[in-house]
XYZ file of C-alpha atoms in Angstrom:
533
model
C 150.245 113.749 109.527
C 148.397 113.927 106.291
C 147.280 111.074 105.141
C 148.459 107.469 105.671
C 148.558 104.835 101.921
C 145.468 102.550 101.947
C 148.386 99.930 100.766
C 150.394 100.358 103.724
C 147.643 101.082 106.388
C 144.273 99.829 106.218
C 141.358 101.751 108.242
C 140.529 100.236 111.382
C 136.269 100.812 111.311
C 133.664 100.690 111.961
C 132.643 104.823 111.156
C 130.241 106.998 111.291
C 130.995 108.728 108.246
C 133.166 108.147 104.377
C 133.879 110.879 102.983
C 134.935 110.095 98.767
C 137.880 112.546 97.819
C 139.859 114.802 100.219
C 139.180 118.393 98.222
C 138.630 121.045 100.866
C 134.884 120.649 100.637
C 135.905 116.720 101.735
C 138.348 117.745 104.466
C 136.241 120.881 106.012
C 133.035 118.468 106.187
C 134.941 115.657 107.588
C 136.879 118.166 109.862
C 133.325 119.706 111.383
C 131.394 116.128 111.684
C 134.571 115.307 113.795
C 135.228 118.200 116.287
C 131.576 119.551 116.374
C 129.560 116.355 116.145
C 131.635 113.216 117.411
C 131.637 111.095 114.577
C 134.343 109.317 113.479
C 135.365 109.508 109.851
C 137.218 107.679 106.921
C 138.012 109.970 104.235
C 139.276 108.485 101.160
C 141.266 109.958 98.409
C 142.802 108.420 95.319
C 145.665 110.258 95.301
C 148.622 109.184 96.777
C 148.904 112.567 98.209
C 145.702 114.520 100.410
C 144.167 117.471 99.439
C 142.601 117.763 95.950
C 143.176 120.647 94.028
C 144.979 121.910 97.085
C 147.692 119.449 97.281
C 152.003 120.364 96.000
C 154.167 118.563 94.238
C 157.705 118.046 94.752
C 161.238 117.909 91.986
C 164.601 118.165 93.578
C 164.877 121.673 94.783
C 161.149 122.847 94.003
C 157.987 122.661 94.939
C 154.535 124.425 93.375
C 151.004 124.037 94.116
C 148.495 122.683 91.595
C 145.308 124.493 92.567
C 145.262 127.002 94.831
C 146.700 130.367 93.592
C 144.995 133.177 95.796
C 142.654 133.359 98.181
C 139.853 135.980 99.712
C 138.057 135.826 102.051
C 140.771 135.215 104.753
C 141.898 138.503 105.771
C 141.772 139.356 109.278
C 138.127 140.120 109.375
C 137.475 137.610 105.879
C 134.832 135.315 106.928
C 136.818 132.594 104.808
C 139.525 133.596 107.932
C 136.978 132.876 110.796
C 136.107 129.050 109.415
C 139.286 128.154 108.906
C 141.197 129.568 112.559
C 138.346 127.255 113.897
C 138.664 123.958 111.822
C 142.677 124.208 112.813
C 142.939 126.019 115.649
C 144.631 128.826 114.318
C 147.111 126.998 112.629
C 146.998 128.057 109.178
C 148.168 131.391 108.456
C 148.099 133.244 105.619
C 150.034 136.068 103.935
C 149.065 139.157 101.700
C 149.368 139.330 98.221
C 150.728 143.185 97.028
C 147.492 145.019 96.876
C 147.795 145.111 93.342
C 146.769 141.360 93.775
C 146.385 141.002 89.328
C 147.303 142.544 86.795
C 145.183 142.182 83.030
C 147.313 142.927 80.333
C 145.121 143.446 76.890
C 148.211 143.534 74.023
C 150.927 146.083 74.917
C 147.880 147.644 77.611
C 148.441 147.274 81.410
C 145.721 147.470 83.871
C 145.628 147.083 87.736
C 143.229 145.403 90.536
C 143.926 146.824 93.271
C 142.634 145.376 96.771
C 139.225 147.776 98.249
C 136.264 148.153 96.405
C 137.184 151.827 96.217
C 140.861 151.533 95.408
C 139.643 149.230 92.783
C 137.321 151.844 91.316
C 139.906 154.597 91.733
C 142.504 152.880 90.037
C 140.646 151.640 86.998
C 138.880 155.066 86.903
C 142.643 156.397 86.274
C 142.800 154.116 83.154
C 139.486 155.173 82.092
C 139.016 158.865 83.058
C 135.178 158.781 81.235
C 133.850 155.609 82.717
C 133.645 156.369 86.496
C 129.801 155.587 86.814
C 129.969 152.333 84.595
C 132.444 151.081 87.288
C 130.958 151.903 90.204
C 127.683 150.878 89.042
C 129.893 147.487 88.026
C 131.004 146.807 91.666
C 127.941 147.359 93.022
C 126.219 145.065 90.942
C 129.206 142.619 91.256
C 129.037 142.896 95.443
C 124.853 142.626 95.353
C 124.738 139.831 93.171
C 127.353 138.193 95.321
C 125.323 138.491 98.544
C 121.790 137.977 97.363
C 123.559 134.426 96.095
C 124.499 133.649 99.112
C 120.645 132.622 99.946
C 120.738 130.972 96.856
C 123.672 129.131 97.690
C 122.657 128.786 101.381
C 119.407 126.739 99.885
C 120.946 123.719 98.910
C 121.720 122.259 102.449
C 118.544 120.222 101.930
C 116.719 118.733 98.840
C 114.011 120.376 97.067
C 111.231 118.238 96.576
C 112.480 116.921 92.597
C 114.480 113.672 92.492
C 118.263 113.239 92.836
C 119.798 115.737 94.537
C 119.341 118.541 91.373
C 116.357 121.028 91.655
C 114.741 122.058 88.251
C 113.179 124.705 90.394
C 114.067 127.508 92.714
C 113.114 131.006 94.207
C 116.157 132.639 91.725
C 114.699 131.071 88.913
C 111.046 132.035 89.380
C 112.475 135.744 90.321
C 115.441 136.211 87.235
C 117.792 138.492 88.032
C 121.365 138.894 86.228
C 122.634 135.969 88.195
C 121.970 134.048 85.447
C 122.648 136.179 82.208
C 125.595 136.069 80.760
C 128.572 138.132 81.980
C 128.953 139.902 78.396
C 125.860 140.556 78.158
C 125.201 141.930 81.632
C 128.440 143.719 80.980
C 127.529 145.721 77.665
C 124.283 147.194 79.048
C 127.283 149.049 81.857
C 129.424 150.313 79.097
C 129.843 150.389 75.532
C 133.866 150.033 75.729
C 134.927 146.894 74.839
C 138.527 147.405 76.381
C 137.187 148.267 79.959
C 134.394 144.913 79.183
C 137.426 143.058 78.716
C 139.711 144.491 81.705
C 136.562 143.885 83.869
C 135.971 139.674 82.594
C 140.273 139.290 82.957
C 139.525 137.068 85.817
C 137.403 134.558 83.465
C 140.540 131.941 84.182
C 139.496 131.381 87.642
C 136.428 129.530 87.178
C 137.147 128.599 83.021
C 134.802 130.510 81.286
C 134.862 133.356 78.953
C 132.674 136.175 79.310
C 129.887 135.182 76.419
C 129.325 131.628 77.920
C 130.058 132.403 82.086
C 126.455 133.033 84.487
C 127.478 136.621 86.159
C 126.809 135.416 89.378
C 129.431 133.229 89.461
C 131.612 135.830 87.951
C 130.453 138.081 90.345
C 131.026 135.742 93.329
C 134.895 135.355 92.118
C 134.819 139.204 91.677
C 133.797 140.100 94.822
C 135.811 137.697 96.797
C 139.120 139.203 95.936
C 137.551 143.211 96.477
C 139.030 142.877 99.849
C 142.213 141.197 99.322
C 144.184 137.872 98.132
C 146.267 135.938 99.995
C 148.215 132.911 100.105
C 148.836 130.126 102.964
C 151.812 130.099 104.817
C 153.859 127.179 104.031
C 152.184 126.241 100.552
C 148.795 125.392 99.580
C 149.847 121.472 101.271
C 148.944 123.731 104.841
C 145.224 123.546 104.131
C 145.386 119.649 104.330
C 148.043 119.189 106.729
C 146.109 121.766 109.092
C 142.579 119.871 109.080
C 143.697 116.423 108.792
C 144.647 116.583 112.193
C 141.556 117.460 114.022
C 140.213 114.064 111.785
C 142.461 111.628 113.103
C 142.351 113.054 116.518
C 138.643 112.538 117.012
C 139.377 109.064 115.658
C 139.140 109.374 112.146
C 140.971 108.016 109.494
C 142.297 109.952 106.158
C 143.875 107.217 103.265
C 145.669 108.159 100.238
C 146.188 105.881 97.158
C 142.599 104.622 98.191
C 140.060 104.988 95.262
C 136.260 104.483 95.522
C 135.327 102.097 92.842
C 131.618 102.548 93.838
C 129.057 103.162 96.293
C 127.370 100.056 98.003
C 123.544 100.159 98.044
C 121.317 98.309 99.983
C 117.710 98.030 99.974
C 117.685 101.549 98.014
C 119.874 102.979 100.770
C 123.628 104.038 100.474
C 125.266 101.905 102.974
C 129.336 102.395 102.412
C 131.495 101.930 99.193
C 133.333 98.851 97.525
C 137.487 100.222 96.755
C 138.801 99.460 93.874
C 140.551 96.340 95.489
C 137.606 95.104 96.006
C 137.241 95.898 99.672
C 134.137 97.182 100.880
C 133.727 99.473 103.588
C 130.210 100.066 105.659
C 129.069 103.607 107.021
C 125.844 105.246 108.274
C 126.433 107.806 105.840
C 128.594 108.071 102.824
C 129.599 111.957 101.873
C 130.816 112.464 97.912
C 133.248 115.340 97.437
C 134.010 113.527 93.891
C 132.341 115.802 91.801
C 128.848 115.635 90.680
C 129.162 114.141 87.681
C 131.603 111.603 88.449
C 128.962 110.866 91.468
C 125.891 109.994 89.784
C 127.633 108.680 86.172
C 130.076 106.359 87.929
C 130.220 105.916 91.892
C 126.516 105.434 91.745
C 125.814 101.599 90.067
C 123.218 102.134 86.980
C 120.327 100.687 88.368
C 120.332 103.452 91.197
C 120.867 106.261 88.665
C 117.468 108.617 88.741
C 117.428 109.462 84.737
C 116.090 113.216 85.739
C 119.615 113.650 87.159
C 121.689 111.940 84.113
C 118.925 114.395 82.057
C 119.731 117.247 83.983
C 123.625 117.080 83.922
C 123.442 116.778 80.389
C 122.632 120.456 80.400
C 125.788 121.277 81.926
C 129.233 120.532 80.077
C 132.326 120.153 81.840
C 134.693 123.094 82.616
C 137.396 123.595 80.204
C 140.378 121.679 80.844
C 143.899 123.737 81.183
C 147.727 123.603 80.751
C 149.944 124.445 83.114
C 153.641 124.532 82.618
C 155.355 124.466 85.995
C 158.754 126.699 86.084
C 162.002 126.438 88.130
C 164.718 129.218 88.484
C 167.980 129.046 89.945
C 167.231 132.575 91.854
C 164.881 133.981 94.623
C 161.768 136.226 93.071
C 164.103 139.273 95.316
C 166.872 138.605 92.426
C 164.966 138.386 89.687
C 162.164 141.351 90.851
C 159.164 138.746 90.895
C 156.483 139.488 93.023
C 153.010 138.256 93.992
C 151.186 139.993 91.572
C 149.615 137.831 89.064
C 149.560 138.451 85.122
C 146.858 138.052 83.211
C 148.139 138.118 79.595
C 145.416 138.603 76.563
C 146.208 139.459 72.820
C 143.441 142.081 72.940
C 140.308 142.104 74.865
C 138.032 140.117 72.295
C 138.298 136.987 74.930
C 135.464 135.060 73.245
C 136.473 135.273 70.006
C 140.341 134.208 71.343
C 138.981 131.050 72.668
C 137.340 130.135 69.781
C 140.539 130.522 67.138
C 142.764 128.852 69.960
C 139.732 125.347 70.049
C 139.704 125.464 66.580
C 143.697 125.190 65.754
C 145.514 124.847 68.977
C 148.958 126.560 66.821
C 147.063 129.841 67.162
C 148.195 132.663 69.728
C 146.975 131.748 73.113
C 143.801 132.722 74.403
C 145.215 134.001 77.895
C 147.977 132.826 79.750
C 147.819 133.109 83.808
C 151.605 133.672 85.371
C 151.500 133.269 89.087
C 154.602 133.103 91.237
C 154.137 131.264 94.204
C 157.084 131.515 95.738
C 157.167 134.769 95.736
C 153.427 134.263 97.593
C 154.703 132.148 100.783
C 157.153 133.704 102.618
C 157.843 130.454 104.144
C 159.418 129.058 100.465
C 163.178 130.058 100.874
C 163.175 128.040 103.768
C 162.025 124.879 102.438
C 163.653 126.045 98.536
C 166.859 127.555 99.311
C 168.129 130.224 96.141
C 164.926 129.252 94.349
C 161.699 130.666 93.112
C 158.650 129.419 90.959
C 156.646 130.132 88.717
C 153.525 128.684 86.726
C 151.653 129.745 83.179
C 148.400 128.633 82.745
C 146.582 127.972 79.558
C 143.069 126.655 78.537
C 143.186 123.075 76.070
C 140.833 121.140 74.698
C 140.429 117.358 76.063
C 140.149 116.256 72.391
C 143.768 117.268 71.571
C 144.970 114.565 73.985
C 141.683 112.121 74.212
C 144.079 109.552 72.088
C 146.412 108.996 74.726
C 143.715 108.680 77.308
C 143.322 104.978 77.759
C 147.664 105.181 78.010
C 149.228 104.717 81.196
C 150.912 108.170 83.369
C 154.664 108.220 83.212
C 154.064 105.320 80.368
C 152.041 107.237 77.353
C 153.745 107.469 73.790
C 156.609 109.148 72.308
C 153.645 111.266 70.625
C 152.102 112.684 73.563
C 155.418 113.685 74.704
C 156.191 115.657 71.607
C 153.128 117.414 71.414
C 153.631 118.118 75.409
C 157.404 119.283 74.391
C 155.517 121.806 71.620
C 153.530 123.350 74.143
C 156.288 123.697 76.729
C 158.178 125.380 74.334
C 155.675 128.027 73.629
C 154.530 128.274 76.974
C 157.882 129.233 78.213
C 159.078 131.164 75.045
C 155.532 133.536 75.980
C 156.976 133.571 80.255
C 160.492 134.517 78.719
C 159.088 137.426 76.192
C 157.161 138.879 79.162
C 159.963 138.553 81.722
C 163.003 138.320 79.879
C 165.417 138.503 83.135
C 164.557 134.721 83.408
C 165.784 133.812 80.637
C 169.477 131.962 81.193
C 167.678 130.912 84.931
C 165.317 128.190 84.230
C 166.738 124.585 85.493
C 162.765 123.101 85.243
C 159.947 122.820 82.794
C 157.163 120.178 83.230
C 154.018 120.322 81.347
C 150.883 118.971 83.237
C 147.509 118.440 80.571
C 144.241 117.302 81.028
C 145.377 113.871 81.160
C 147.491 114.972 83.892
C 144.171 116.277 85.412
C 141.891 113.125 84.758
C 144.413 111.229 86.206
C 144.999 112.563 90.130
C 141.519 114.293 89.913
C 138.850 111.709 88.502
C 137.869 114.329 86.198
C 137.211 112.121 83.234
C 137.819 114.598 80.641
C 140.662 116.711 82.592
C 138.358 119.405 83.558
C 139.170 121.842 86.352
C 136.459 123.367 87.789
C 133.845 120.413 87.670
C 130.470 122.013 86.178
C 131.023 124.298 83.687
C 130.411 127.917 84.851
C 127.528 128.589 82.897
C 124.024 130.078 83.210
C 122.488 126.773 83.787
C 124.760 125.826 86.249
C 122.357 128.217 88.634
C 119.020 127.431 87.230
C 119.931 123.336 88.065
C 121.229 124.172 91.372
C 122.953 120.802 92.865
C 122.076 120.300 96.494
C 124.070 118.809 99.573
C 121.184 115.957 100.207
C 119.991 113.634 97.539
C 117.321 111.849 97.013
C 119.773 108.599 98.009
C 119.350 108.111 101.509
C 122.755 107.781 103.168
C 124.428 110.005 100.475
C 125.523 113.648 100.838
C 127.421 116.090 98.203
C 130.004 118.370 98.855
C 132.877 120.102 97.341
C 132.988 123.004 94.662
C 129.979 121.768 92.501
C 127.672 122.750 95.259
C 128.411 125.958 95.206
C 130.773 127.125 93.368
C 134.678 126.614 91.792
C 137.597 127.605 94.058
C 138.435 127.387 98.076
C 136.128 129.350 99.373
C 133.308 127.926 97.342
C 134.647 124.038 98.032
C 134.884 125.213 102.055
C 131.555 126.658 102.442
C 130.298 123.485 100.669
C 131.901 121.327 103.157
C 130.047 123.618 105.981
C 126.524 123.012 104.279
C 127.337 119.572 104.408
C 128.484 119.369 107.794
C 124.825 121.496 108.420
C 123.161 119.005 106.886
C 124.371 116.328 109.806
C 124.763 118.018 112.332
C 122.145 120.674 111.986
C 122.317 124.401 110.846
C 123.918 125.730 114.567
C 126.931 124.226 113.334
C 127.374 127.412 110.662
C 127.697 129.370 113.602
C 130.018 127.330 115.647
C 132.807 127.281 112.230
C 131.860 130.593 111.252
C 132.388 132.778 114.280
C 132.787 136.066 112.699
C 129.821 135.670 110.547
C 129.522 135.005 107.064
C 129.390 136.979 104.159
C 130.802 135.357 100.778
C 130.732 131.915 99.682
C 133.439 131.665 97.373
């Protein structure tokens, strides 16, 4: 089971724990406070399906995910591998991506990343025959930036002493390194080619930011979890809830769907449970927020409660940027129409700043980057549950002010004016997917735009942003921490650390550390530990 409705099944209390929002930082947290410390939890999640970002949706015939594209970390040694065999028992499995796991196209160029940090140099060393020592000297900096985060990262089980949960202060910032430069900058004092600068930022869609505005250490971190492999879970991304929920309920916990948190119920300065949108209030020991930082403190938190140095402080950081996606249907398997697992990374040229910038300004210029991923061709589990299909999914960044008109409007009920300018982008989404592969052209029986109203909507995100907290150099020097300076409130989810699975999961084991006490690291993360995204 995954979930039950709030509407159809109220939660029979009293618990230990809430947990707001059911991301994998939410579900791993509420997972380990189960099985490893005995409490029995509510988690609650707005949604009418579980999961977050790592939840599927469903039209006749089809199904894609909405989040979760490829993992690292979970290869048979992956440490990302270790946490999760625990939380279910060894029931999620996971399957390889080709070791060519992405490919960045720059114009008419083709470059490959190929799985093993050495395989990886080798093969981009082919493409440029002069710059050998500028990559090398590139993935070592990528995989010791990585790792000498991980303390970083590993700091913010408990609270500095500064109010609210954000520290204005920590052992990184007092000792800079290029954690917190920007990647293009970090990247020119490597190499002086700009083509190989922008082969080596072609990942900048996986946590939103391009290369002139992203901290390297959170580059790095995505960077260097996928040295060693991608992969994708068995059975859709829907296994990663449908594999923890379990060990919830069975400890006597509860997980709701269609239940949103309307705010947080404080008492005597204390967080004592949260009031639903219904109106129903609920009572716990301790409440846990995997609803996003900002969303946390701006909204779940009532004013009065709000410490100012954290409303000050998240000021500094925007939100990510928000994204289209136009999900793809084809009336043959990825085997008929020679798709694989390999994702594209498609750029006009490598000048990915200045491609963002035209594309804000005048959203009827060329594309910044589109992201094609295939996910059927990813889960060798699809053709069972999709018979003679495949999917597929291009990815583009937006702008929340191109649809901010139709945001007070109504999903499945917005104006005939949305829709058009939704039809527009369709269109030149899937005109782009067709160019590149033109043997799926005559085969697509399903195109359906999601936008960053789309994105506010399911996700609470109030302007449609992906990744939470913008991936930006002050994202690390205002480090957000798993306690706050609210007794009875914990963070967790991808904002603690960092954006993507990994970074939401190890999140959701500092927060479980936090209760439970730092042993418990050990206990989920048998095979040790050794990258947090």
């Amino acid at each position: 089971m995954t979930g039950r409705s709030w509407h159809h099944q109220k939660p029979a209390g009293p618990f230990d724990v809430i947990v707001i929002g059911s991301g994998i930082g939410g579900l791993i947290a509420a997972n380990a406070l189960a099985r490893h410390g005995s409490r029995k939890v509510l988690v609650l999640e707005q949604h009418y399906r579980v999961g977050g970002f790592t939840h599927v949706f469903t039209r006749p015939g089809f199904e894609w995910d909405v989040g979760v594209h490829y993992v690292g970390g979970v290869g048979p040694t992956g440490p990302l591998r270790a946490l999760f065999d625990t939380s279910t028992d060894g029931a999620l499995e996971w399957a390889p991506l080709p070791a060519v796991y992405d490919v960045i196209e720059l114009g008419s160029r083709r470059y490959e990343l190929e799985a093993g940090a050495r395989a990886f140099i080798t093969r981009l060393t082919q493409a440029f025959p002069g710059e050998r020592d500028a990559i090398t000297a590139y993935v070592e900096l990528v995989v010791t930036t990585a790792r000498r985060n991980q303390v970083h990262w590993a700091s913010r089980m408990t609270r500095p002493r500064v109010t609210g949960g954000l520290a204005s202060g920590h052992r990184l910032e007092r000792k800079p390194d290029v954690s917190h430069r920007t990647t293009l900058d970090v990247l020119r004092e490597l190499t002086s080619n700009e083509m190989l600068i922008g082969v080596l930022t072609g990942q900048y869609g996986d946590y939103g930011m391009p290369p002139a505005l992203s901290a390297f250490g959170l580059h790095a971190a995505v960077v260097e979890h996928y040295l060693d492999g991608a992969f994708y879970p068995v059975g859709g991304s829907a296994r990663l809830a449908s594999t923890l929920v379990p060990g919830i309920e069975t400890a006597g916990g509860h997980v709701a769907s269609s239940a949103e948190v309307a705010q947080l119920l404080i008492e005597r300065d204390r967080v004592v449970g949260v009031r639903m949108a219904d109106g129903t209030a609920l009572r716990a020991p301790l409440v846990i927020s995997n609803a996003g930082v900002r969303r946390t403190f701006e909204e779940l938190v009532p004013q009065a409660h709000r410490p100012p140095e954290v409303l000050e402080l998240l000021a500094k950081i925007p939100p990510s940027s928000p994204y289209l996606c136009l999900y793809v249907g084809l009336d043959r398997t990825d085997a008929e129409l020679g798709l694989t697992g390999t994702n594209l990374w498609l750029y006009p040229d490598e000048h990915h700043d200045e491609n963002v910038r035209r594309f804000a300004m005048d959203p009827n210029a060329p594309f910044p980057m589109l992201y094609v991923s295939f996910p059927s061709a990813k889960d060798p589990d699809f053709q069972r549950r999709c018979p003679g299909r495949s999917t597929v999914q291009v990815i583009t960044m937006a702008r929340w002010e191109w649809f901010e008109a139709w945001s007070t409007t109504k999903w499945k009920r917005r104006p005939e004016s949305y829709e058009a300018l939704k039809q527009t982008f369709s269109k030149r989404l899937l005109d782009a997917l067709i160019q590149r592969l033109p043997q799926l052209d005559g085969h697509v029986v399903w195109a359906e735009l999601s936008t960053p109203l789309s994105t506010a909507h399911f996700s609470g995100h109030r302007r449609g942003e992906t990744y939470g907290l913008a991936s930006v150099p002050e994202r690390l020097k205002l480090p957000v921490h798993v306690e706050t300076a609210l007794p009875g409130l914990l963070l967790t989810g991808a904002d603690v650390i960092t954006a993507g699975v990994g970074g939401a999961a190890f999140a959701g084991v500092l927060t479980a550390a936090a209760v439970l006490g730092p042993r418990v690291i050990g206990a989920l993360m048998k095979k040790g530990f050794t990258s947090p995204v």
